[in-house]
XYZ file of C-alpha atoms in Angstrom:
699
model
C -11.270 -36.231 18.488
C -8.404 -33.819 17.954
C -5.867 -36.468 19.302
C -6.503 -38.548 16.195
C -5.478 -35.555 14.074
C -1.945 -35.772 15.578
C -1.466 -39.277 14.147
C 1.530 -39.463 11.776
C 0.411 -39.438 8.152
C 1.893 -42.814 7.225
C -0.684 -44.520 9.489
C -3.570 -43.310 7.273
C -4.844 -46.317 5.264
C -3.464 -46.116 1.684
C -0.397 -43.931 2.605
C 2.330 -46.045 4.245
C 6.047 -45.045 4.934
C 7.195 -44.281 1.313
C 4.222 -42.072 0.507
C 4.324 -40.565 3.976
C 7.957 -39.476 3.437
C 7.116 -37.889 0.054
C 4.152 -35.962 1.544
C 6.397 -34.659 4.332
C 9.168 -33.459 1.966
C 6.998 -32.084 -0.858
C 3.968 -30.669 0.903
C 4.935 -30.456 4.613
C 2.258 -32.995 5.586
C 3.450 -34.690 8.728
C 0.145 -35.770 10.432
C -3.589 -36.086 9.827
C -4.185 -32.425 10.736
C -1.792 -31.230 7.979
C -3.658 -33.216 5.355
C -6.949 -31.911 6.648
C -5.644 -28.340 6.145
C -4.373 -29.014 2.646
C -7.008 -26.936 0.932
C -7.858 -27.247 -2.759
C -6.422 -24.635 -5.207
C -9.551 -24.783 -7.369
C -12.559 -26.929 -8.231
C -13.839 -28.633 -11.434
C -17.648 -28.655 -11.821
C -18.599 -32.305 -12.099
C -22.376 -31.664 -11.882
C -22.933 -32.133 -15.606
C -22.742 -35.305 -17.667
C -22.289 -34.741 -21.372
C -23.585 -36.948 -24.327
C -21.065 -37.753 -27.125
C -23.309 -36.094 -29.657
C -23.321 -32.829 -27.692
C -19.452 -32.487 -27.673
C -17.704 -29.447 -29.184
C -14.078 -28.974 -29.825
C -13.480 -26.416 -27.074
C -10.631 -28.211 -25.126
C -12.867 -28.186 -21.941
C -12.858 -31.039 -19.486
C -16.040 -33.139 -19.693
C -17.505 -36.240 -18.038
C -19.542 -38.837 -19.858
C -21.263 -42.100 -18.819
C -20.888 -45.022 -21.207
C -19.061 -48.280 -21.880
C -16.007 -49.681 -23.748
C -16.992 -52.013 -26.575
C -13.638 -52.643 -28.156
C -9.860 -52.497 -27.411
C -6.952 -52.518 -29.850
C -3.192 -51.677 -29.883
C -2.000 -49.437 -32.744
C 1.436 -48.320 -33.922
C 4.726 -50.124 -34.224
C 7.684 -48.331 -32.466
C 5.504 -46.226 -30.162
C 2.359 -48.249 -29.442
C -0.857 -46.785 -28.120
C -3.864 -48.533 -26.743
C -7.153 -47.356 -28.242
C -10.670 -48.147 -26.773
C -13.967 -47.545 -28.561
C -16.327 -45.857 -26.039
C -20.084 -45.439 -26.650
C -22.994 -43.912 -24.654
C -25.820 -44.672 -27.148
C -25.663 -41.242 -28.810
C -22.331 -41.811 -30.561
C -18.821 -43.224 -30.343
C -15.456 -41.787 -29.368
C -11.893 -43.104 -28.757
C -10.022 -43.323 -25.474
C -6.207 -43.412 -25.934
C -3.381 -44.564 -23.641
C 0.328 -44.123 -24.399
C 1.506 -45.364 -20.935
C 0.206 -47.985 -18.524
C -1.306 -49.994 -21.365
C -0.658 -53.439 -19.741
C -2.449 -52.445 -16.520
C -5.390 -50.918 -18.469
C -5.762 -54.077 -20.623
C -5.798 -56.264 -17.482
C -8.210 -54.187 -15.470
C -10.647 -52.643 -17.996
C -13.924 -54.556 -18.313
C -15.751 -54.398 -21.623
C -19.478 -53.513 -21.754
C -19.530 -52.294 -18.150
C -20.802 -48.737 -17.376
C -17.980 -46.289 -16.573
C -17.820 -42.547 -15.856
C -14.942 -41.042 -17.882
C -13.450 -37.570 -17.313
C -10.908 -35.553 -19.295
C -10.328 -33.278 -22.231
C -12.209 -34.291 -25.402
C -10.655 -33.154 -28.619
C -11.722 -33.812 -32.257
C -9.460 -35.328 -34.882
C -10.735 -36.038 -38.384
C -14.368 -35.629 -37.113
C -13.954 -38.188 -34.265
C -13.582 -37.190 -30.646
C -10.940 -38.765 -28.519
C -9.765 -38.421 -24.932
C -6.167 -39.154 -23.881
C -5.522 -40.893 -20.458
C -9.053 -40.281 -19.144
C -9.839 -40.618 -15.480
C -12.126 -43.711 -15.320
C -14.351 -45.026 -12.593
C -16.995 -47.798 -12.647
C -20.398 -46.131 -12.404
C -21.377 -47.989 -9.227
C -18.194 -46.818 -7.386
C -18.655 -43.259 -8.708
C -22.225 -43.133 -7.277
C -21.186 -44.555 -3.926
C -18.098 -42.365 -3.302
C -17.973 -39.275 -1.178
C -16.870 -37.342 -4.235
C -18.739 -34.151 -4.576
C -20.248 -32.452 -7.630
C -17.411 -29.818 -7.339
C -14.247 -31.789 -7.722
C -11.257 -30.355 -5.716
C -7.868 -29.922 -7.317
C -5.121 -29.993 -4.671
C -1.728 -28.431 -4.652
C 0.976 -30.769 -6.048
C 4.551 -30.914 -7.216
C 6.367 -32.501 -10.142
C 7.882 -35.176 -7.903
C 4.449 -36.176 -6.381
C 3.046 -36.571 -9.938
C 6.069 -38.693 -11.054
C 5.702 -40.946 -8.039
C 2.008 -41.596 -8.682
C 0.508 -39.394 -5.946
C -2.150 -37.925 -8.299
C -4.957 -35.607 -7.501
C -7.255 -38.686 -7.536
C -5.077 -40.323 -4.902
C -5.028 -37.300 -2.631
C -8.812 -37.210 -2.949
C -8.979 -40.859 -1.878
C -6.679 -40.043 1.152
C -8.973 -37.227 2.082
C -11.985 -39.579 1.896
C -10.138 -42.061 4.085
C -9.282 -39.291 6.579
C -12.941 -38.176 6.872
C -13.980 -41.941 7.283
C -11.480 -42.570 10.077
C -12.234 -39.345 11.976
C -15.941 -39.519 11.187
C -15.612 -35.748 10.435
C -15.826 -35.054 14.187
C -13.711 -31.914 14.402
C -13.686 -29.706 17.535
C -15.395 -26.330 17.168
C -12.998 -23.580 18.311
C -15.076 -20.426 17.755
C -17.551 -19.282 20.509
C -21.132 -20.095 19.682
C -22.245 -16.392 20.001
C -19.714 -15.523 17.242
C -20.964 -18.353 14.973
C -24.576 -17.237 15.462
C -23.830 -13.512 14.917
C -21.937 -14.032 11.579
C -24.054 -17.150 10.530
C -20.851 -19.069 10.225
C -20.938 -22.825 9.290
C -19.927 -25.178 12.124
C -16.262 -26.279 11.840
C -16.958 -29.898 10.740
C -19.503 -28.799 8.139
C -17.047 -26.171 6.730
C -14.216 -28.744 6.511
C -16.400 -31.311 4.784
C -17.626 -28.742 2.222
C -14.161 -27.408 1.477
C -13.054 -30.920 0.475
C -16.390 -32.358 -0.814
C -18.598 -29.335 -1.579
C -22.261 -30.285 -2.066
C -22.892 -27.040 -3.978
C -21.346 -23.695 -5.023
C -23.268 -22.030 -2.217
C -21.975 -24.399 0.553
C -18.455 -24.136 -0.858
C -18.521 -20.318 -0.601
C -19.866 -20.494 3.006
C -17.160 -23.006 3.916
C -14.427 -20.856 2.436
C -15.698 -17.778 4.277
C -15.803 -19.630 7.627
C -12.255 -21.091 7.317
C -10.743 -17.810 6.041
C -12.409 -15.863 8.882
C -11.063 -18.375 11.460
C -7.501 -18.178 10.107
C -7.476 -14.335 10.111
C -9.193 -14.127 13.449
C -6.491 -16.194 15.143
C -3.772 -14.094 13.551
C -5.434 -10.913 14.839
C -5.925 -12.417 18.309
C -2.173 -13.126 18.461
C -1.144 -9.699 17.292
C -3.554 -7.744 19.497
C -2.674 -9.930 22.479
C 1.022 -9.328 21.819
C 0.310 -5.571 21.831
C -1.680 -5.768 25.067
C 0.912 -7.912 26.781
C 3.644 -5.457 25.759
C 1.720 -2.505 27.098
C 1.204 -4.316 30.518
C 4.378 -6.175 30.839
C 7.162 -4.133 29.104
C 7.784 -1.138 31.282
C 8.707 2.120 29.640
C 9.881 5.570 30.784
C 6.892 7.809 31.230
C 7.836 11.171 29.681
C 5.433 13.301 31.641
C 7.325 16.545 31.024
C 6.702 18.651 27.901
C 9.383 21.126 28.598
C 11.853 23.800 27.438
C 13.329 21.982 24.372
C 9.895 21.055 22.910
C 8.098 24.295 23.647
C 11.029 26.614 22.653
C 11.321 24.716 19.227
C 7.528 24.744 18.688
C 7.132 28.407 19.511
C 10.294 29.936 18.159
C 12.244 27.719 15.651
C 9.597 25.714 13.715
C 10.620 26.356 10.068
C 7.073 26.020 8.760
C 3.499 25.464 10.038
C 2.779 21.740 10.789
C -0.029 20.116 8.782
C -3.026 18.796 10.699
C -1.734 15.278 10.035
C 1.602 16.042 11.589
C -0.061 17.566 14.657
C -2.297 14.520 15.095
C 0.652 12.144 14.899
C 2.724 14.149 17.364
C -0.215 14.053 19.810
C -0.478 10.261 19.422
C 3.302 9.938 20.119
C 3.167 12.237 23.096
C 0.252 10.287 24.562
C 2.156 7.016 24.110
C 5.454 8.316 25.573
C 3.557 9.721 28.553
C 2.560 6.169 29.690
C 4.715 3.969 31.842
C 4.752 1.285 29.066
C 7.087 1.036 26.142
C 5.770 2.809 22.958
C 5.909 0.729 19.828
C 4.551 2.863 16.973
C 4.836 2.586 13.236
C 4.860 6.042 11.475
C 3.886 5.802 7.816
C 4.148 8.817 5.599
C 4.607 9.183 1.961
C 7.873 10.580 0.586
C 8.078 14.300 1.465
C 5.188 14.207 3.988
C 7.394 15.564 6.766
C 8.190 12.568 8.975
C 11.635 13.992 9.902
C 10.199 16.912 11.846
C 7.798 14.634 13.675
C 10.750 12.395 14.592
C 12.764 15.405 15.780
C 9.938 16.685 18.004
C 9.585 13.198 19.510
C 13.332 13.356 20.259
C 12.838 16.759 22.049
C 10.338 15.113 24.367
C 13.040 12.580 25.358
C 15.493 15.367 25.951
C 12.961 17.282 28.098
C 12.766 14.241 30.356
C 16.483 13.853 30.722
C 16.994 11.036 28.165
C 18.966 10.608 24.902
C 17.578 9.666 21.486
C 18.990 7.806 18.532
C 17.907 7.493 14.906
C 19.058 4.424 12.855
C 18.970 4.430 9.058
C 19.796 1.567 6.576
C 22.376 3.340 4.443
C 25.120 5.962 5.037
C 23.624 8.283 2.464
C 20.320 8.279 4.356
C 21.974 8.574 7.787
C 23.946 11.620 6.396
C 20.820 13.161 5.053
C 19.021 12.786 8.396
C 22.076 14.194 10.114
C 22.201 17.328 7.979
C 18.499 17.892 8.258
C 18.324 17.356 12.084
C 21.526 19.380 12.799
C 19.863 22.438 11.078
C 16.821 22.040 13.332
C 18.920 21.464 16.468
C 21.523 24.218 15.903
C 19.603 27.206 17.386
C 18.961 25.347 20.649
C 22.455 24.168 21.371
C 21.617 20.486 21.145
C 24.631 18.134 20.779
C 23.933 15.848 17.767
C 26.485 13.531 16.133
C 26.757 11.092 13.239
C 28.139 7.513 13.591
C 28.552 5.337 10.490
C 31.031 2.794 9.164
C 33.133 5.666 7.680
C 33.554 7.492 10.959
C 37.207 7.741 11.843
C 38.462 5.843 14.974
C 39.464 9.046 16.775
C 36.052 10.577 16.256
C 34.345 7.369 17.328
C 36.188 7.424 20.654
C 34.932 11.022 21.352
C 31.364 10.002 20.319
C 31.507 6.851 22.626
C 32.554 8.912 25.624
C 30.047 11.682 25.037
C 27.221 9.101 24.758
C 28.196 7.426 28.058
C 28.625 10.709 29.888
C 25.289 11.992 28.608
C 26.607 15.162 27.022
C 25.732 13.800 23.641
C 21.928 14.237 23.291
C 21.119 12.761 19.788
C 23.061 10.226 17.757
C 22.222 9.466 14.090
C 23.767 6.407 12.522
C 23.652 3.174 10.551
C 24.172 -0.371 11.844
C 27.227 0.999 13.543
C 24.947 2.074 16.417
C 24.354 -1.630 17.249
C 28.047 -2.343 18.133
C 28.641 -3.400 21.738
C 31.042 -0.432 22.211
C 28.152 2.000 21.714
C 26.757 2.586 25.178
C 24.250 5.271 26.267
C 23.890 6.997 29.579
C 20.100 6.808 29.276
C 18.539 5.968 25.892
C 14.836 6.981 26.026
C 13.795 6.913 22.352
C 15.037 4.807 19.392
C 13.795 5.783 15.930
C 14.250 3.295 13.094
C 13.930 4.444 9.519
C 12.767 1.992 6.798
C 12.537 -0.784 9.341
C 11.872 -3.583 6.887
C 15.604 -3.330 5.912
C 16.701 -4.479 9.399
C 16.376 -7.927 10.817
C 14.713 -8.622 14.167
C 17.991 -9.532 15.946
C 19.500 -6.158 14.826
C 16.619 -4.228 16.229
C 16.530 -6.115 19.509
C 20.207 -5.091 20.088
C 18.997 -1.485 20.446
C 16.415 -2.375 23.031
C 19.159 -3.915 25.214
C 21.121 -0.637 25.409
C 19.041 0.187 28.465
C 17.669 -1.625 31.595
C 14.193 -0.368 30.764
C 13.836 -0.567 26.957
C 13.492 2.773 25.083
C 10.363 3.907 23.375
C 10.343 2.819 19.750
C 9.235 4.744 16.709
C 9.532 2.934 13.417
C 9.284 5.154 10.241
C 8.683 4.053 6.691
C 8.276 5.981 3.478
C 7.093 2.816 1.716
C 3.339 3.028 2.218
C 2.114 -0.324 3.471
C -1.343 -1.289 2.281
C -3.760 -1.314 5.133
C -4.373 -5.102 4.986
C -0.635 -5.824 5.053
C 0.040 -3.335 7.933
C -2.784 -4.981 9.930
C -1.254 -8.395 9.401
C 2.455 -7.648 9.576
C 2.415 -4.835 11.973
C -0.848 -5.535 13.746
C 0.980 -5.561 17.076
C 2.282 -2.011 16.566
C 0.179 1.098 16.898
C 0.047 2.843 13.511
C 0.170 6.617 12.753
C -0.230 7.867 9.249
C 0.794 11.317 7.868
C -1.695 11.450 4.954
C -1.248 15.015 3.716
C 1.596 16.835 2.079
C 2.953 20.142 3.405
C 1.153 23.272 1.835
C 2.734 24.753 -1.307
C 3.856 21.364 -2.681
C 2.519 20.868 -6.232
C 1.614 17.275 -7.238
C 4.268 15.792 -9.511
C 3.135 15.428 -13.135
C 3.963 11.928 -14.398
C 4.021 10.964 -18.065
C 4.943 7.751 -19.995
C 6.982 8.138 -23.133
C 8.368 5.509 -25.562
C 12.003 5.493 -26.650
C 10.897 6.827 -30.007
C 9.949 10.156 -28.283
C 13.520 10.629 -26.854
C 14.341 13.723 -28.876
C 11.265 15.577 -27.493
C 12.145 14.533 -23.993
C 15.703 15.818 -24.338
C 14.385 19.118 -25.554
C 12.126 19.343 -22.531
C 15.173 18.632 -20.229
C 17.106 21.417 -21.833
C 14.243 23.895 -21.384
C 13.981 22.966 -17.698
C 17.703 23.326 -17.170
C 17.474 26.732 -18.911
C 15.067 27.732 -16.156
C 17.724 26.837 -13.649
C 16.345 23.422 -12.712
C 18.155 20.109 -12.213
C 17.401 16.592 -13.551
C 17.864 12.966 -12.386
C 18.174 10.236 -14.915
C 17.882 6.735 -13.400
C 18.986 3.412 -14.967
C 18.207 -0.129 -13.817
C 21.555 -1.857 -14.607
C 25.182 -0.985 -14.013
C 26.817 -3.427 -16.504
C 25.201 -4.542 -19.731
C 23.548 -7.927 -19.326
C 24.040 -10.191 -22.390
C 20.490 -11.414 -22.293
C 18.922 -7.959 -21.898
C 19.411 -5.120 -24.343
C 18.471 -2.432 -21.812
C 20.578 0.649 -21.938
C 23.102 0.311 -19.180
C 24.317 3.101 -17.065
C 27.730 3.727 -18.663
C 26.284 3.686 -22.094
C 23.576 6.135 -21.021
C 26.142 8.370 -19.263
C 28.244 8.612 -22.452
C 25.310 9.471 -24.732
C 23.967 12.004 -22.201
C 27.397 13.583 -22.002
C 27.294 13.893 -25.790
C 23.766 15.343 -25.946
C 24.388 17.722 -23.000
C 27.995 18.849 -23.726
C 30.362 20.861 -21.582
C 30.768 23.765 -20.794
C 26.992 24.514 -21.122
C 25.944 21.440 -19.177
C 27.610 19.351 -16.459
C 26.782 15.752 -15.585
C 27.311 13.786 -12.324
C 27.248 9.969 -12.010
C 26.471 7.765 -9.010
C 26.254 4.008 -8.800
C 26.722 1.114 -6.305
C 30.274 0.196 -7.378
C 31.665 3.651 -6.351
C 33.396 4.188 -3.035
C 31.203 5.897 -0.398
C 33.509 9.027 -0.497
C 33.188 9.253 -4.304
C 29.389 8.883 -4.099
C 29.145 11.552 -1.398
C 31.253 14.057 -3.321
C 29.199 13.550 -6.555
C 26.025 13.909 -4.554
C 27.298 17.037 -2.844
C 28.247 18.627 -6.244
C 24.707 17.888 -7.450
C 23.136 19.282 -4.244
C 25.209 22.459 -4.521
C 23.927 22.897 -8.134
C 27.355 22.488 -9.627
C 25.989 19.838 -11.994
C 22.725 20.012 -13.960
C 22.148 16.198 -14.403
C 22.574 13.325 -12.019
C 22.889 9.959 -13.821
C 22.397 7.211 -11.302
C 21.239 3.723 -10.493
C 18.595 3.182 -7.800
C 21.165 4.197 -5.198
C 19.225 7.464 -4.996
C 15.964 5.753 -4.278
C 16.018 6.654 -0.611
C 16.897 9.863 1.030
C 18.542 12.361 -1.360
C 16.921 15.762 -0.907
C 17.603 18.314 -3.586
C 14.745 20.841 -3.749
C 15.939 22.318 -6.938
C 15.815 19.022 -8.805
C 12.402 19.117 -10.605
C 12.657 16.377 -13.314
C 13.088 12.643 -12.859
C 13.638 10.523 -16.007
C 13.418 6.784 -15.382
C 14.912 4.670 -18.201
C 13.555 1.222 -18.910
C 10.755 1.989 -16.463
C 9.213 -1.401 -17.251
C 12.003 -3.024 -15.257
C 11.013 -1.395 -12.009
C 8.364 -2.431 -9.534
C 5.586 -0.005 -8.647
C 6.767 0.883 -5.134
C 10.263 1.463 -6.501
C 8.964 3.825 -9.220
C 7.028 5.708 -6.605
C 10.085 5.951 -4.261
C 12.180 7.207 -7.201
C 9.573 9.772 -8.204
C 9.592 11.094 -4.564
C 13.202 12.495 -5.176
C 11.607 15.388 -7.084
C 8.794 17.606 -6.048
C 10.573 18.777 -2.914
C 10.599 22.497 -3.820
C 7.918 25.002 -4.787
C 8.350 24.524 -8.585
C 6.271 22.234 -10.714
C 8.053 18.864 -10.956
C 7.882 16.121 -13.530
C 8.551 12.369 -13.749
C 9.050 10.908 -17.180
C 8.795 7.036 -17.482
C 10.763 5.864 -20.606
C 10.111 2.424 -21.969
C 10.478 0.244 -25.113
C 7.440 -0.562 -27.228
C 6.694 -4.130 -26.046
C 4.839 -4.045 -22.728
C 2.938 -6.729 -20.822
C -0.393 -6.080 -19.125
C 1.132 -5.854 -15.639
C 3.629 -3.330 -16.921
C 0.808 -1.193 -18.445
C -1.105 -1.277 -15.201
C 1.997 -0.127 -13.257
C 2.685 2.780 -15.686
C -0.893 3.854 -15.833
C -1.142 3.781 -12.047
C 1.957 6.004 -11.815
C 0.553 8.519 -14.343
C -2.896 8.497 -12.642
C -2.081 9.067 -9.031
C 0.540 10.366 -6.595
C -1.116 8.671 -3.598
C 1.365 6.157 -2.142
C -1.339 4.152 -0.419
C -3.375 3.656 -3.553
C -0.105 2.698 -5.359
C 0.698 0.238 -2.577
C -2.754 -1.396 -2.906
C -2.217 -1.878 -6.686
C 1.282 -3.211 -6.052
C -0.085 -5.722 -3.526
C -2.651 -6.941 -6.138
C 0.080 -7.288 -8.736
C 2.798 -8.886 -6.673
C 1.299 -10.402 -3.549
C 2.402 -9.868 0.029
C 5.594 -11.903 -0.011
C 7.400 -9.854 -2.572
C 6.394 -6.421 -1.208
C 7.928 -6.958 2.166
C 11.273 -8.014 0.747
C 13.610 -10.726 2.102
C 13.285 -9.875 5.771
C 9.560 -10.584 5.746
C 9.060 -12.883 2.741
C 7.083 -15.936 3.558
C 5.969 -14.245 6.766
C 2.332 -14.917 6.104
C 2.140 -18.580 5.098
C -1.617 -18.383 5.029
C -3.337 -21.677 4.263
C -6.610 -20.455 2.790
C -6.984 -16.678 3.277
C -5.488 -14.204 0.752
C -4.619 -10.723 1.974
C -5.553 -9.143 -1.374
C -8.805 -10.837 -2.066
C -9.969 -11.273 1.536
C -9.454 -7.753 2.756
C -12.951 -7.389 4.000
C -12.792 -10.631 5.975
C -9.568 -9.456 7.531
C -11.153 -6.235 8.615
C -14.098 -8.167 10.081
C -11.730 -10.571 11.923
C -9.843 -7.772 13.447
C -12.989 -5.988 14.600
C -14.289 -9.186 16.303
C -10.836 -10.024 17.820
C -10.594 -6.498 19.332
C -14.196 -6.830 20.731
C -13.568 -10.269 22.213
C -10.217 -9.218 23.890
C -11.816 -6.107 25.262
C -14.523 -8.253 26.967
C -12.244 -11.160 28.049
C -8.507 -10.595 27.328
C -7.245 -13.798 29.109
C -10.041 -15.822 27.366
C -11.070 -17.447 30.712
C -14.892 -17.329 30.381
C -16.369 -20.819 30.012
C -17.696 -20.054 26.506
C -14.103 -19.176 25.431
C -12.498 -22.396 26.705
C -12.138 -24.111 23.264
C -10.867 -20.867 21.765
C -8.271 -20.434 24.510
C -7.079 -24.017 24.075
C -6.793 -23.651 20.297
C -4.953 -20.277 20.773
C -2.452 -21.830 23.170
C -1.785 -24.767 20.814
C -1.238 -22.378 17.947
C 1.199 -20.114 19.871
C 3.282 -23.135 21.008
C 4.252 -23.839 17.345
C 7.342 -22.020 16.051
C 5.383 -19.953 13.599
C 5.230 -16.601 11.872
C 5.162 -14.508 15.073
C 8.838 -15.155 15.652
C 9.682 -13.170 12.645
C 7.524 -10.135 13.159
C 8.599 -6.840 14.599
């Protein structure tokens, strides 16, 4: 039966070439199968028929059975056609402003019709503009269900007459032509265990639901199937990688690692850090390439885990590299790792766009000869000139900022690809991680180092500014430093948000020299200017750092204990959380103050309340996912990655967990899916993976 679903859409009765072209362009419907998978956005309950004498002026959509007893045209310049409609309990008016000629010619007086639309009262008489109308006999004979589906549409489709009613008719035609014989793809044991509807019953009830209960079961079945196939693909990809992609087995835990652990560790590791290092050690000990995602909130101590992973590479005679998305962050890593490496005589260098040509030459030679152990850098590491003697471990920080092609360049620096550790301080909600990074093994550092006090976060309106400024002066008097962050660099005419320069001037007035000293950093400054301002602040030569979100990632100043975020309503939740993570890095109590205007929408209030309530990045990420959806959270690199047709990562989290659990179990039992009972599943899986789909974009 599936062959029929490959038929081009224009061959469906009632479609034709012109409509077929429109459906292709507007909704991506090329063939029968695409139309079948166009799922309704919502449903209107058509189980109830109202009487005219029961109507109330609520603006709700209603359906009524009755007949038209009179037709007349009113108005001079802008005419309207008005019909008197009765059902025996009363009369109402039906009104048309367009298509009057067609209605006049086709409407039959005194014949029973079912009308549907919004009934509104005017001068005590109810009327319905442009009602949907269907002869009662047709209405009773059609496939149409009690729950009427409303399909996705576009302005162009509506203008060209492809209405919801027409899509519904196309769907009826599709089910008539195919006789609703759709191939079952899930194994019968799975259907029985989860009491899932058969495929053809589920598809019928998603388009023509017989009842609320059947609709819910149909939705569950189709969502489960969609997420189950995604998980099958991701887990298979992981298994294939472990079997096919060879890696260097780092069997030796030697001098570098043990010496550092026993003699140079600056603080005790948390249990979470120990657990993660163990997971990484196990991975790198295998003869397969490690591909691990390391998630840890700001300040959870990912850097030391990365460094100890590098030491394992060194102990086995290999080099390591760490790639960061910005020069500021690469510098930060370089300073931090150099301090850790110094007592052990490890050669570590920095390579960025700003590195001078003469220095580059020395670095390139040292990398090729193997005397350079660890290189930290930006995209500059990807250049063809950068060649390693033996790269054993590649660490990528904030990986969602790098494209796939960029990352794959690193893999090719060696005959056997290096082990890969991807780090992110942007907590990824569990559901999103399972869908976007389901082919990576995930490690989470979920506790902060001891002695760190939770950051206190408060929300203050602009009217409280004097009190906030007094608080800043008190903190500076204790020897602390302050960040003040602005959303815009230049004033935007449409928005009256305080722009950075304006803010800088007023802060300089309120915190005058010589008692106070203010730094400024923004995206339009040269890298050297930025670095020198940052360095002044880090050396405690200035008390206040006024900045744009340039400082979101990677600046580490333990003495800075207050973060003021101006126009906090303009920032997303994860960005607010990242910014807050710039403070709270020392032993002192730290504070984050969210400043806003008085007019706030509901989503903004939710964001601010969440920030004040919790410091847990994962909880914040879950709220963010609910507010913004998956596309926005992953940014440009990954947006549109999950073009799910029916499932929703936020609402269907439990179904996703279930789908993953069953996918893991099935692949454990029969990874190549060659058992007779998995034949249909295997065929559907192969068809799905042939298509150029989302897996091309993922990690």
